[in-house]
mmCIF file of N, CA and C in Angstrom:
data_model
loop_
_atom_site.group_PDB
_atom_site.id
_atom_site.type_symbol
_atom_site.label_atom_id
_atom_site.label_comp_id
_atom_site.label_asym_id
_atom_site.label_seq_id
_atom_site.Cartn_x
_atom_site.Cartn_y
_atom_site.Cartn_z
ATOM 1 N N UNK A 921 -10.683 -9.346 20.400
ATOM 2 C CA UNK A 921 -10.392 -9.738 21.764
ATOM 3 C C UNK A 921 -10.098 -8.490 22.593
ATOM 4 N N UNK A 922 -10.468 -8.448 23.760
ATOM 5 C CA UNK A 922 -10.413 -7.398 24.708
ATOM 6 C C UNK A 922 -9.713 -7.885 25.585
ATOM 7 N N UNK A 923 -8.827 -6.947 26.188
ATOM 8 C CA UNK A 923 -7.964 -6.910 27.154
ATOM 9 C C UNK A 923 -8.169 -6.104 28.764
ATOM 10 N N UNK A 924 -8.310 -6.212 29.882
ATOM 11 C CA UNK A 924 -8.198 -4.937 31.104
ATOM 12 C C UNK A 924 -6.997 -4.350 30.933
ATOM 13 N N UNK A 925 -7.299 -3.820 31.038
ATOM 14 C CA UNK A 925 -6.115 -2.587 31.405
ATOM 15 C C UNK A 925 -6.369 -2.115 33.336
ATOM 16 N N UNK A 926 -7.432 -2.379 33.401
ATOM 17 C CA UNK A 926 -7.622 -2.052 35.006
ATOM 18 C C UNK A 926 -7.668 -2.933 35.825
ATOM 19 N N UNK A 927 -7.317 -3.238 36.752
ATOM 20 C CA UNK A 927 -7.498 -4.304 38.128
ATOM 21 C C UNK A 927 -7.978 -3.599 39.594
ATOM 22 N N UNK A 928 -9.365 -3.913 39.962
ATOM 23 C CA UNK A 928 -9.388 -3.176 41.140
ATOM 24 C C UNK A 928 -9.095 -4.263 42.258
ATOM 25 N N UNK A 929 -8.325 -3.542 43.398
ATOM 26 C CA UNK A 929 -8.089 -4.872 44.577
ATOM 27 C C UNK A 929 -8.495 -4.126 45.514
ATOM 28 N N UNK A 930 -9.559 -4.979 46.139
ATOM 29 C CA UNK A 930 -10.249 -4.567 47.532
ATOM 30 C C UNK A 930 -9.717 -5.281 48.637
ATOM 31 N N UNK A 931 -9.208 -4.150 49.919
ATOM 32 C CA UNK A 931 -8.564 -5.262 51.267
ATOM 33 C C UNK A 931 -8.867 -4.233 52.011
ATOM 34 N N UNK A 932 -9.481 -4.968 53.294
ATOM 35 C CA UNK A 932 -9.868 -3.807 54.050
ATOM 36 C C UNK A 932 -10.929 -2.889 54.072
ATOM 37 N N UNK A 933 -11.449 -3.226 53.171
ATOM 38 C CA UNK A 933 -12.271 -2.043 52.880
ATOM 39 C C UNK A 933 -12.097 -0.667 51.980
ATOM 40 N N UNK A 934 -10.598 -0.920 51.150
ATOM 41 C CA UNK A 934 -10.051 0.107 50.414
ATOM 42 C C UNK A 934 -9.701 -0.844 49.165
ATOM 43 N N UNK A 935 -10.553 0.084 48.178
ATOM 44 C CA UNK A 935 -10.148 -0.474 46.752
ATOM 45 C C UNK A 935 -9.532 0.650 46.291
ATOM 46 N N UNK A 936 -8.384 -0.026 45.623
ATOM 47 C CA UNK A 936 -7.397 0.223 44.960
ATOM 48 C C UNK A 936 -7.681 0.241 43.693
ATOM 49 N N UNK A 937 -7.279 0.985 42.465
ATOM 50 C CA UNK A 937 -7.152 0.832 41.121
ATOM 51 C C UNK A 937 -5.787 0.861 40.394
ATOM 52 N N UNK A 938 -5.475 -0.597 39.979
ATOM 53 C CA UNK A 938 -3.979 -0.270 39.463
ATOM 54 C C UNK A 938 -4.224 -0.714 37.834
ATOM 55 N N UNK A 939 -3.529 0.131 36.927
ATOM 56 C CA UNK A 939 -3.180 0.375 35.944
ATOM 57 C C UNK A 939 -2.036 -1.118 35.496
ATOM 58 N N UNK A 940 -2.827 -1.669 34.792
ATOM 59 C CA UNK A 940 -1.768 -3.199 34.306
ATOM 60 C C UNK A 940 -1.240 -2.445 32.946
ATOM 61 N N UNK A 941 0.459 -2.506 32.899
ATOM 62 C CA UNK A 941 1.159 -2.464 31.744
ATOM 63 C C UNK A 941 0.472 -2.657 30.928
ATOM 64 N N UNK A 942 0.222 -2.231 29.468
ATOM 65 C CA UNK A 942 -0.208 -2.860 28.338
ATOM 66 C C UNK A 942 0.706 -3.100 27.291
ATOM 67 N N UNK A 943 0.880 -4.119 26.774
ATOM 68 C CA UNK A 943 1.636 -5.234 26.324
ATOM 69 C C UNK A 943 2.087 -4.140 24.916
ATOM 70 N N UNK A 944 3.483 -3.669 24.079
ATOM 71 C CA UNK A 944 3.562 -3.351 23.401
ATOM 72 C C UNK A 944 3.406 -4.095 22.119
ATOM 73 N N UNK A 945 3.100 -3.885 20.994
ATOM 74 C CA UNK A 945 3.218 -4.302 20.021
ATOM 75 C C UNK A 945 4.265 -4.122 19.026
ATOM 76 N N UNK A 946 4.328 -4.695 17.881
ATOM 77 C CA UNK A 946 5.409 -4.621 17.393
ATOM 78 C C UNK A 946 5.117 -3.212 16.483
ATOM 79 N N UNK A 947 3.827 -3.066 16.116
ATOM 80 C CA UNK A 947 3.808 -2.024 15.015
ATOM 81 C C UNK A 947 3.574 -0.379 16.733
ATOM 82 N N UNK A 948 3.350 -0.743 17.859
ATOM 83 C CA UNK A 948 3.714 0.241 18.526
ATOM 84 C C UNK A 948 5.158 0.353 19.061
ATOM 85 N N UNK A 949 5.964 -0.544 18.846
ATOM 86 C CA UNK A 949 7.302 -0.132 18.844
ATOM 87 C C UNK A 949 7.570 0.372 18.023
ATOM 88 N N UNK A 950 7.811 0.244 16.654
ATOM 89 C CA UNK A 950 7.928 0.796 15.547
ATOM 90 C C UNK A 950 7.826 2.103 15.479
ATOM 91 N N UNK A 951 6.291 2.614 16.086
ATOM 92 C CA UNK A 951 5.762 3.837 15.371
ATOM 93 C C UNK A 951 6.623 4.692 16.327
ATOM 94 N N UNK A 952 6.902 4.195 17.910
ATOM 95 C CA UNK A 952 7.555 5.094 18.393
ATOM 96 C C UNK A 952 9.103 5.407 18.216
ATOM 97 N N UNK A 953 9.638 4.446 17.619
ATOM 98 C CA UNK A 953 11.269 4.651 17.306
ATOM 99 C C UNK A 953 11.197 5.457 15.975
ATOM 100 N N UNK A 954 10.404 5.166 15.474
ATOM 101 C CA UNK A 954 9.985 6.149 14.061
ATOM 102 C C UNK A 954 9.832 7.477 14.501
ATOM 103 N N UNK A 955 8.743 7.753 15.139
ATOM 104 C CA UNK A 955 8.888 9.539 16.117
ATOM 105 C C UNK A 955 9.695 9.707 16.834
ATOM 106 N N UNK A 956 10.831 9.358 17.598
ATOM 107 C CA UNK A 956 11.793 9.533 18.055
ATOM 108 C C UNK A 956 12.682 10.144 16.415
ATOM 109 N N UNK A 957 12.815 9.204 15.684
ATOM 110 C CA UNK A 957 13.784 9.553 14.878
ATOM 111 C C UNK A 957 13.578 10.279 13.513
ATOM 112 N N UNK A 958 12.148 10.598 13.208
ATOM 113 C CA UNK A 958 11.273 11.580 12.436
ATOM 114 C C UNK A 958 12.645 13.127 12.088
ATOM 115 N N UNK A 959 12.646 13.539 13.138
ATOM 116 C CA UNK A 959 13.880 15.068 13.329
ATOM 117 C C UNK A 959 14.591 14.757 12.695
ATOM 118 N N UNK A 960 15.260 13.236 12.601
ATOM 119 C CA UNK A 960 16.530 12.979 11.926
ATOM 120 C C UNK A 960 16.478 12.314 9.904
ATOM 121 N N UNK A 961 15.264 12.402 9.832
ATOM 122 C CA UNK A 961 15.235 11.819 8.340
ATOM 123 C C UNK A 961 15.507 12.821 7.499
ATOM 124 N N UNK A 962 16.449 11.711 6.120
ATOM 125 C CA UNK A 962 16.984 12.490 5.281
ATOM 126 C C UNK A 962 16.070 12.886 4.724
ATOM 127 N N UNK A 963 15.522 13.625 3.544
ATOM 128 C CA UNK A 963 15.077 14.160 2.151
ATOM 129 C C UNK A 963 13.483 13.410 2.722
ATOM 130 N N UNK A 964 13.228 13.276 1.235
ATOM 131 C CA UNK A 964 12.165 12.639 1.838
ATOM 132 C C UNK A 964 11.849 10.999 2.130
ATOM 133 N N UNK A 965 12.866 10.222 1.599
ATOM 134 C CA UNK A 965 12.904 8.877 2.000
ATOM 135 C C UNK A 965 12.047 8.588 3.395
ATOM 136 N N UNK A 966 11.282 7.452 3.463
ATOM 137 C CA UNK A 966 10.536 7.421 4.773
ATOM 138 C C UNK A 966 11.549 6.663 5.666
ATOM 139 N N UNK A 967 10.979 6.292 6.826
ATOM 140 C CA UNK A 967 11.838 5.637 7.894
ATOM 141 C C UNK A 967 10.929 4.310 7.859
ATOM 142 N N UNK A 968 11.853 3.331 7.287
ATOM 143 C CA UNK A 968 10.956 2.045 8.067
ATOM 144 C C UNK A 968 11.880 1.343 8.237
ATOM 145 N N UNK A 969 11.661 -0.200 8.302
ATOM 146 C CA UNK A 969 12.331 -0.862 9.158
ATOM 147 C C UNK A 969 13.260 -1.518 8.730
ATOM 148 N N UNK A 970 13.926 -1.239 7.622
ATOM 149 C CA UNK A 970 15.243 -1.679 6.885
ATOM 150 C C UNK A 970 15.856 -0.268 7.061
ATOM 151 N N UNK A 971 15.167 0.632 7.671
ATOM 152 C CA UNK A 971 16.157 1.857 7.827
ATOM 153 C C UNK A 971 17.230 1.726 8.365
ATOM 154 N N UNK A 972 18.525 1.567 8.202
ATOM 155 C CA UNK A 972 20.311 1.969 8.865
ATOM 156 C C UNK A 972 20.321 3.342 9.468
ATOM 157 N N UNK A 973 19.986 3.290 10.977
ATOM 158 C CA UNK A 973 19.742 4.481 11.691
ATOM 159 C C UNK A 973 21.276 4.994 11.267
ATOM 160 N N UNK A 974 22.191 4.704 11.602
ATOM 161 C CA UNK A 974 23.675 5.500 11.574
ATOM 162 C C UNK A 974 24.115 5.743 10.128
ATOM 163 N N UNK A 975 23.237 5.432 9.082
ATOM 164 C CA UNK A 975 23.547 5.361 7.559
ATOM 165 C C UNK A 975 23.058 6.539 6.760
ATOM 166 N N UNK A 976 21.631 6.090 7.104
ATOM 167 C CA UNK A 976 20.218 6.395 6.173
ATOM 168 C C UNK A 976 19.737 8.170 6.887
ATOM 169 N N UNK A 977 19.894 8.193 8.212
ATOM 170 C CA UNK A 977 19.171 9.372 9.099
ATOM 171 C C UNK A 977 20.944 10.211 9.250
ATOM 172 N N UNK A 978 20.515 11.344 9.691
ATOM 173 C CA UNK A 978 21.398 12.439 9.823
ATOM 174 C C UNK A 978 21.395 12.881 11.438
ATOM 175 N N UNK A 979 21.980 11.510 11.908
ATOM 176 C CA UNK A 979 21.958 11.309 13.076
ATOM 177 C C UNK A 979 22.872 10.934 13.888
ATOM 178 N N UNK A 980 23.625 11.718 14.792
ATOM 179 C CA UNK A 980 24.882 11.279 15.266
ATOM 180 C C UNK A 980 24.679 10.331 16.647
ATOM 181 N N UNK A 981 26.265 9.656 17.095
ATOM 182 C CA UNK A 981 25.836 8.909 17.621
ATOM 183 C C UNK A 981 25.358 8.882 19.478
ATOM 184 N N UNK A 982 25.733 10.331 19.605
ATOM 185 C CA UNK A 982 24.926 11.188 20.957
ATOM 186 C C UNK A 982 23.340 10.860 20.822
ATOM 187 N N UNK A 983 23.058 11.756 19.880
ATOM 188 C CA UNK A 983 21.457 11.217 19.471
ATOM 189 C C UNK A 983 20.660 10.126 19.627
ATOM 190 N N UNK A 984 21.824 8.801 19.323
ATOM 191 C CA UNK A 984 21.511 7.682 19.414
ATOM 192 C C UNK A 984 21.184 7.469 20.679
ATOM 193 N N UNK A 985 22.040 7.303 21.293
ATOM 194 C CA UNK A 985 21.995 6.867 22.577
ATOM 195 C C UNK A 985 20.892 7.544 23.421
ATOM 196 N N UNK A 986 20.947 9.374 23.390
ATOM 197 C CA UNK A 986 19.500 9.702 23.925
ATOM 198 C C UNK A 986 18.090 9.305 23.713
ATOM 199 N N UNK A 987 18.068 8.634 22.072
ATOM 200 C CA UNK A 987 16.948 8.204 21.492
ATOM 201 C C UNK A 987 16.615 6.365 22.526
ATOM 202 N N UNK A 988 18.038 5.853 22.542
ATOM 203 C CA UNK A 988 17.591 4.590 22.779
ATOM 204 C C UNK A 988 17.263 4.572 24.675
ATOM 205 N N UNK A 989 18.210 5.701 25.408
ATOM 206 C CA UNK A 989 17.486 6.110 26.765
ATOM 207 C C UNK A 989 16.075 6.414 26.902
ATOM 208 N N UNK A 990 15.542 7.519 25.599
ATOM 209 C CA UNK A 990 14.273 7.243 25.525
ATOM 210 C C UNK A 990 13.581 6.469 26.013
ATOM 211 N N UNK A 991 13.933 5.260 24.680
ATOM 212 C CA UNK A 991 13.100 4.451 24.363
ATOM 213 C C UNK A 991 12.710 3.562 25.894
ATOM 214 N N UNK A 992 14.396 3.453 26.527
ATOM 215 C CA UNK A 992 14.516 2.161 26.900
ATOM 216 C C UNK A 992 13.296 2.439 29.066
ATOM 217 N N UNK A 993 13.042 3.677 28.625
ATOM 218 C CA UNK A 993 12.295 4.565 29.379
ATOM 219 C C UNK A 993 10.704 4.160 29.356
ATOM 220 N N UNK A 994 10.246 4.298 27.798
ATOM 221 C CA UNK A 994 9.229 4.364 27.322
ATOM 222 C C UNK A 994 8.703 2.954 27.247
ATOM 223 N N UNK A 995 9.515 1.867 27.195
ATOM 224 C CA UNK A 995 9.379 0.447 27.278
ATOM 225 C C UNK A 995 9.936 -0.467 28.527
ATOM 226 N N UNK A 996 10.188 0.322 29.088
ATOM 227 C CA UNK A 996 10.365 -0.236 30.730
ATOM 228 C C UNK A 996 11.353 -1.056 30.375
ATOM 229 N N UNK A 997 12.203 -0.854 29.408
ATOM 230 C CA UNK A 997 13.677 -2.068 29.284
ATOM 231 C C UNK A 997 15.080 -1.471 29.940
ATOM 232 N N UNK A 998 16.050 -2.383 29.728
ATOM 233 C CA UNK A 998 17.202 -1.594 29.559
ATOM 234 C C UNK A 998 18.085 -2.661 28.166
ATOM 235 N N UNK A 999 18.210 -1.927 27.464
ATOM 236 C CA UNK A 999 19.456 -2.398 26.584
ATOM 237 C C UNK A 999 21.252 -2.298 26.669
ATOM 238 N N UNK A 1000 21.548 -3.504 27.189
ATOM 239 C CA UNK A 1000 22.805 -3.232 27.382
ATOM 240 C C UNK A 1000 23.883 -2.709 26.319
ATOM 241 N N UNK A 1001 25.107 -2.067 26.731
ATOM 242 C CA UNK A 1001 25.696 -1.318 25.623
ATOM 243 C C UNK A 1001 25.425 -2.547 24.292
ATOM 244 N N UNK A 1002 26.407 -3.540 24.896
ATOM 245 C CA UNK A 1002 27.288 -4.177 23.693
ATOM 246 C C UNK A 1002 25.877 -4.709 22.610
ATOM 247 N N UNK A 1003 24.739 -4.634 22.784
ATOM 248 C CA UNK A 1003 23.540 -5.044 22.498
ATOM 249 C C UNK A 1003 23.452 -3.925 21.458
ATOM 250 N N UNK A 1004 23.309 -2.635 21.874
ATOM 251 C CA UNK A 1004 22.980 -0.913 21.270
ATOM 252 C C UNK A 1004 24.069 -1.338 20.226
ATOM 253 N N UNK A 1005 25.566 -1.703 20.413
ATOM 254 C CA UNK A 1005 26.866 -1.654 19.250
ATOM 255 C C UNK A 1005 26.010 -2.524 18.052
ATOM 256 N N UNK A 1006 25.473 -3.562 18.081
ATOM 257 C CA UNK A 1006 24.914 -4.650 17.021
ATOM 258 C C UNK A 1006 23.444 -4.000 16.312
ATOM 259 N N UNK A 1007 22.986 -2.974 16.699
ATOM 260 C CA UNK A 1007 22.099 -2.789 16.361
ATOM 261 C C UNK A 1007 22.058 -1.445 15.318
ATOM 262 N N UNK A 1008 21.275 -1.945 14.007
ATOM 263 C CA UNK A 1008 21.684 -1.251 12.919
ATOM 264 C C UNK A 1008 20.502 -0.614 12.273
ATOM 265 N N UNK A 1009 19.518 -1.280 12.204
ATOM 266 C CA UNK A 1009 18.197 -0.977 11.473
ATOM 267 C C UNK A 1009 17.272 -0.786 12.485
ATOM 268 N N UNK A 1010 16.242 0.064 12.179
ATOM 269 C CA UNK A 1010 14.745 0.387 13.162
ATOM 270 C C UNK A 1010 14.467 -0.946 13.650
ATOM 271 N N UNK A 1011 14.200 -2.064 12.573
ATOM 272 C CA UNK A 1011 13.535 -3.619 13.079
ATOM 273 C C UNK A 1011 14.722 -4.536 14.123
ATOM 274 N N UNK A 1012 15.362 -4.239 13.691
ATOM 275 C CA UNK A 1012 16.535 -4.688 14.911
ATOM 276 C C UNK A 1012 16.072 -4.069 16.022
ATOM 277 N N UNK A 1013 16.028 -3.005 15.737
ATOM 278 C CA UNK A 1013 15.883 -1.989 17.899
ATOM 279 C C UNK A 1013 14.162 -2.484 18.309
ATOM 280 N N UNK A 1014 13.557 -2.699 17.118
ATOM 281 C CA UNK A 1014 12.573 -2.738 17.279
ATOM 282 C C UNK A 1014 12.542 -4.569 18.136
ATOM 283 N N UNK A 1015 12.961 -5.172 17.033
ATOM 284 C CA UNK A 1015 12.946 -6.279 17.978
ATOM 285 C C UNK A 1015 14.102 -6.750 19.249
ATOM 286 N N UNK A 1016 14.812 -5.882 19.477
ATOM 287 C CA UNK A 1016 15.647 -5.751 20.390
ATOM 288 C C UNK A 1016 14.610 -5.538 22.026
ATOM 289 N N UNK A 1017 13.733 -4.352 21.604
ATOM 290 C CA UNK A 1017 13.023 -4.365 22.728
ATOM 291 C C UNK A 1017 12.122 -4.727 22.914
ATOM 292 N N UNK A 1018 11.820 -6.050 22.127
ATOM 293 C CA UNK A 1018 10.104 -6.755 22.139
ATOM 294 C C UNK A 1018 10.805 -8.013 23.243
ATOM 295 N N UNK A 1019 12.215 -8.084 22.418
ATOM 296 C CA UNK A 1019 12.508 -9.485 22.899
ATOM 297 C C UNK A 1019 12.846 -9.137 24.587
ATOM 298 N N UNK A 1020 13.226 -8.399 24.803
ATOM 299 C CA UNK A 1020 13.752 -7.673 26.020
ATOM 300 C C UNK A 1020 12.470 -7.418 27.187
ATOM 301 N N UNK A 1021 11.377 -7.208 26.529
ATOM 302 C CA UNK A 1021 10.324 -6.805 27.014
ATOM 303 C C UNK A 1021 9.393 -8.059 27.525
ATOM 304 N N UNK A 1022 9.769 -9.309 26.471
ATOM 305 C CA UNK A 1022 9.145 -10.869 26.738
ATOM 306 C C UNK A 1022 9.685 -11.354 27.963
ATOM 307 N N UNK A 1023 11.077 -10.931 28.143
ATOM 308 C CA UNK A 1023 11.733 -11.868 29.325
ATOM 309 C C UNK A 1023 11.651 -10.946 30.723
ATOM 310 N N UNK A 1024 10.795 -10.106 30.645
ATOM 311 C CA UNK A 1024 10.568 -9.496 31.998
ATOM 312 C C UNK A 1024 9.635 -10.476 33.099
#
């Protein structure tokens, strides 16, 4: 299945080209909270989505918060604090900002 990504709107005599959001996925949330937090993995254990960011990574909790400003940048969300306190594993943040991202 194919998707636009482009919409042209003609008024006037001036077409416009606007760029439609494209819908994140879950394995493109993922990959990007994963490269965000790549710098911070221990040994060689990988990062996936039972990862305990504040456990498992060598990552303080400044970091955190710049990582989830990132994110919350990169996904056009905002995550409120008390939301960021409950959130423990990659698949949590991960679905933290899918769900966040549905109710726009």
């Amino acid at each position: 299945m194919r998707t636009a990504h482009q919409l042209i709107v003609e008024n006037d005599d001036i077409a416009n080209t606007l760029e439609l959001p494209r819908l994140a996925s879950r394995l493109d949330v993922t990959r990007e909270i994963c490269r965000h937090l790549a710098p911070y993995q221990a040994g060689e254990r990988p990062i996936v989505g039972a990862t305990v960011i504040a456990k498992d990574l060598t990552i303080d909790s400044l970091a955190i918060m710049d990582m989830v400003m990132e994110l919350e940048d990169s996904f056009d969300v905002s995550i409120p604090m008390n939301v960021v306190a409950e959130i423990h594993t990659v698949d949590q943040l991960a679905d933290t900002i899918l769900d966040l991202r549905a109710k726009r």
